[in-house]
Amino acid sequence: MANLILTTFDWVPPPPRGFVRDLRVRWALEEAALPYRVASMPFNGRGAEHLAHQPFGQVPWLTDGDISIFESGAILLHLGQLNAELMPTDPRGRNEAMEWVFAALNSVEMASLPWTMSKFMGHPTDTPAWKFMDDFLKLRLKHLEPVLAGREWLAGSFSVADILMSDVLRVIDGFDGLADSPACRAYVARAIGRPAFAKAHADQMAHFAAADQARGM
């Protein structure tokens, strides 16, 4: 575990800072107090070394000894195997956490990503395409709302499932998409109120701020 290396971009422009997905991994590592270091790859000019670890040219990836893992969900599941702070140890709880990991990525983020990208790009909201995306996301949130109204965390204790789900919902909330989902909004507030999130977020912001200084910005 002393050989954990988290790789992210050396720099990104300001808008995505605080949302680059290495934050999810930083958060998990901080929750579990696992020792790690951060490495960087160029944001511009993603070459063969980058693609050998992340075939889509994205970040993050995690190196654990001779194992290299990409995709934030896969990385968090790997970390969950290393530390009981990140995943329930009983079979029922572990399976429930894994269910919600996939639900966060395949049911909620799949609906939220086109919605948030359209918001970010300032696309018009009076088109049939927007109505379809908006209705689709609202339906997902409608089903998630009673789940989060009835529990503090998704799988009993806080787990990697909550890191993923709350980070997905956090982006929606940033565009006021949880205005009609008070339980979802309260859940996000609980999650990002944790000290490990604050540390992970501050560290990511500092990482990119240092890159600005190195570029003379």
C-alpha positions as semicolon CSV with decimal commas, in nm:
position;residue;x (nm);y (nm);z (nm)
1;M;0,000;0,000;0,000
2;A;0,299;0,230;0,041
3;N;0,340;0,210;-0,338
4;L;0,005;0,369;-0,425
5;I;0,051;0,633;-0,695
6;L;-0,240;0,843;-0,816
7;T;-0,188;0,995;-1,160
8;T;-0,378;1,300;-1,277
9;F;-0,319;1,585;-1,521
10;D;-0,037;1,830;-1,458
11;W;-0,279;2,118;-1,527
12;V;-0,638;2,183;-1,634
13;P;-0,816;2,511;-1,713
14;P;-1,010;2,665;-1,422
15;P;-1,371;2,550;-1,493
16;P;-1,323;2,177;-1,417
17;R;-1,101;2,230;-1,114
18;G;-1,256;2,073;-0,808
19;F;-1,438;1,824;-1,032
20;V;-1,158;1,633;-1,208
21;R;-1,217;1,271;-1,113
22;D;-0,889;1,215;-0,938
23;L;-1,079;1,390;-0,657
24;R;-1,284;1,074;-0,601
25;V;-0,967;0,872;-0,554
26;R;-0,799;1,135;-0,335
27;W;-1,113;1,136;-0,119
28;A;-1,111;0,758;-0,076
29;L;-0,740;0,755;0,005
30;E;-0,790;1,027;0,266
31;E;-1,090;0,850;0,421
32;A;-0,885;0,534;0,463
33;A;-0,562;0,715;0,559
34;L;-0,378;0,515;0,293
35;P;-0,032;0,651;0,206
36;Y;0,000;0,763;-0,155
37;R;0,171;1,011;-0,380
38;V;0,046;1,206;-0,679
39;A;0,206;1,191;-1,024
40;S;0,119;1,400;-1,328
41;M;0,081;1,355;-1,701
42;P;0,061;1,643;-1,951
43;F;-0,286;1,783;-2,013
44;N;-0,173;1,873;-2,363
45;G;-0,011;1,606;-2,577
46;R;-0,135;1,277;-2,431
47;G;0,113;1,026;-2,559
48;A;0,174;0,652;-2,563
49;E;0,264;0,628;-2,193
50;H;-0,064;0,793;-2,096
51;L;-0,268;0,572;-2,329
52;A;-0,096;0,260;-2,200
53;H;-0,250;0,329;-1,859
54;Q;-0,573;0,501;-1,965
55;P;-0,676;0,408;-2,321
56;F;-0,916;0,702;-2,352
57;G;-0,657;0,964;-2,259
58;Q;-0,840;1,058;-1,940
59;V;-0,750;1,062;-1,571
60;P;-0,715;0,929;-1,311
61;W;-0,540;0,599;-1,286
62;L;-0,392;0,432;-0,982
63;T;-0,073;0,227;-0,969
64;D;-0,051;-0,025;-0,685
65;G;0,285;-0,196;-0,719
66;D;0,276;-0,364;-1,059
67;I;-0,102;-0,318;-1,097
68;S;-0,237;-0,021;-1,295
69;I;-0,609;0,055;-1,272
70;F;-0,812;0,313;-1,464
71;E;-1,172;0,436;-1,422
72;S;-1,263;0,592;-1,090
73;G;-1,522;0,325;-1,006
74;A;-1,275;0,042;-1,061
75;I;-1,010;0,225;-0,859
76;L;-1,247;0,278;-0,566
77;L;-1,351;-0,088;-0,568
78;H;-0,982;-0,182;-0,556
79;L;-0,924;0,050;-0,262
80;G;-1,231;-0,096;-0,093
81;Q;-1,054;-0,431;-0,094
82;L;-0,760;-0,275;0,089
83;N;-0,940;-0,099;0,372
84;A;-1,256;-0,165;0,574
85;E;-1,318;0,212;0,602
86;L;-1,417;0,209;0,236
87;M;-1,625;-0,108;0,203
88;P;-1,838;-0,318;0,440
89;T;-1,670;-0,646;0,530
90;D;-1,985;-0,860;0,554
91;P;-2,108;-1,015;0,226
92;R;-2,448;-0,846;0,233
93;G;-2,304;-0,501;0,299
94;R;-2,028;-0,548;0,042
95;N;-2,276;-0,648;-0,227
96;E;-2,501;-0,356;-0,141
97;A;-2,209;-0,115;-0,170
98;M;-2,111;-0,261;-0,505
99;E;-2,471;-0,231;-0,630
100;W;-2,468;0,138;-0,549
101;V;-2,126;0,191;-0,705
102;F;-2,267;0,071;-1,034
103;A;-2,593;0,258;-0,982
104;A;-2,403;0,584;-0,930
105;L;-2,211;0,536;-1,253
106;N;-2,461;0,356;-1,478
107;S;-2,801;0,485;-1,363
108;V;-2,738;0,834;-1,225
109;E;-2,422;0,965;-1,390
110;M;-2,530;0,822;-1,724
111;A;-2,838;1,046;-1,699
112;S;-2,665;1,344;-1,541
113;L;-2,361;1,381;-1,765
114;P;-2,538;1,500;-2,084
115;W;-2,757;1,725;-1,867
116;T;-2,463;1,888;-1,687
117;M;-2,261;1,921;-2,009
118;S;-2,553;2,100;-2,173
119;K;-2,582;2,331;-1,873
120;F;-2,209;2,399;-1,879
121;M;-2,213;2,475;-2,252
122;G;-2,516;2,703;-2,217
123;H;-2,731;2,508;-2,460
124;P;-3,091;2,629;-2,500
125;T;-3,344;2,470;-2,265
126;D;-3,650;2,510;-2,487
127;T;-3,575;2,223;-2,725
128;P;-3,712;1,866;-2,742
129;A;-3,358;1,734;-2,685
130;W;-3,323;1,931;-2,363
131;K;-3,668;1,824;-2,241
132;F;-3,573;1,460;-2,298
133;M;-3,248;1,495;-2,100
134;D;-3,415;1,694;-1,824
135;D;-3,704;1,450;-1,787
136;F;-3,466;1,154;-1,789
137;L;-3,255;1,299;-1,508
138;K;-3,560;1,400;-1,305
139;L;-3,692;1,044;-1,327
140;R;-3,364;0,907;-1,193
141;L;-3,367;1,160;-0,907
142;K;-3,732;1,081;-0,832
143;H;-3,639;0,717;-0,771
144;L;-3,325;0,804;-0,574
145;E;-3,494;1,059;-0,348
146;P;-3,688;0,814;-0,122
147;V;-3,379;0,592;-0,089
148;L;-3,170;0,880;0,045
149;A;-3,456;1,008;0,258
150;G;-3,454;0,679;0,447
151;R;-3,086;0,629;0,520
152;E;-2,774;0,824;0,605
153;W;-2,544;0,628;0,374
154;L;-2,618;0,390;0,091
155;A;-2,476;0,068;0,238
156;G;-2,507;0,122;0,610
157;S;-2,174;0,285;0,687
158;F;-1,999;0,537;0,463
159;S;-1,833;0,360;0,169
160;V;-1,693;0,406;-0,179
161;A;-2,054;0,397;-0,302
162;D;-2,117;0,725;-0,120
163;I;-1,803;0,883;-0,263
164;L;-1,922;0,807;-0,614
165;M;-2,290;0,887;-0,569
166;S;-2,235;1,212;-0,382
167;D;-1,975;1,328;-0,634
168;V;-2,216;1,263;-0,920
169;L;-2,494;1,449;-0,737
170;R;-2,257;1,731;-0,639
171;V;-2,215;1,825;-1,005
172;I;-2,592;1,828;-1,059
173;D;-2,635;2,041;-0,747
174;G;-2,381;2,287;-0,884
175;F;-2,633;2,367;-1,159
176;D;-2,923;2,371;-0,909
177;G;-3,051;2,040;-1,040
178;L;-3,138;1,913;-0,692
179;A;-3,378;2,196;-0,609
180;D;-3,671;1,952;-0,605
181;S;-3,474;1,672;-0,439
182;P;-3,413;1,778;-0,078
183;A;-3,297;1,436;0,041
184;C;-3,041;1,417;-0,240
185;R;-2,921;1,767;-0,158
186;A;-2,891;1,688;0,214
187;Y;-2,700;1,371;0,130
188;V;-2,449;1,569;-0,076
189;A;-2,406;1,816;0,210
190;R;-2,338;1,531;0,455
191;A;-2,083;1,373;0,225
192;I;-1,886;1,683;0,131
193;G;-1,892;1,796;0,493
194;R;-1,653;1,512;0,577
195;P;-1,294;1,620;0,655
196;A;-1,154;1,377;0,397
197;F;-1,348;1,548;0,119
198;A;-1,226;1,891;0,231
199;K;-0,866;1,766;0,229
200;A;-0,900;1,598;-0,111
201;H;-1,066;1,903;-0,266
202;A;-0,808;2,144;-0,125
203;D;-0,523;1,923;-0,245
204;Q;-0,660;1,906;-0,598
205;M;-0,708;2,282;-0,612
206;A;-0,354;2,335;-0,478
207;H;-0,214;2,093;-0,737
208;F;-0,356;2,296;-1,024
209;A;-0,273;2,630;-0,860
210;A;0,091;2,519;-0,838
211;A;0,075;2,435;-1,209
212;D;-0,044;2,789;-1,280
213;Q;0,256;2,928;-1,095
214;A;0,493;2,699;-1,283
215;R;0,343;2,828;-1,609
216;G;0,380;3,189;-1,494
217;M;0,006;3,248;-1,490
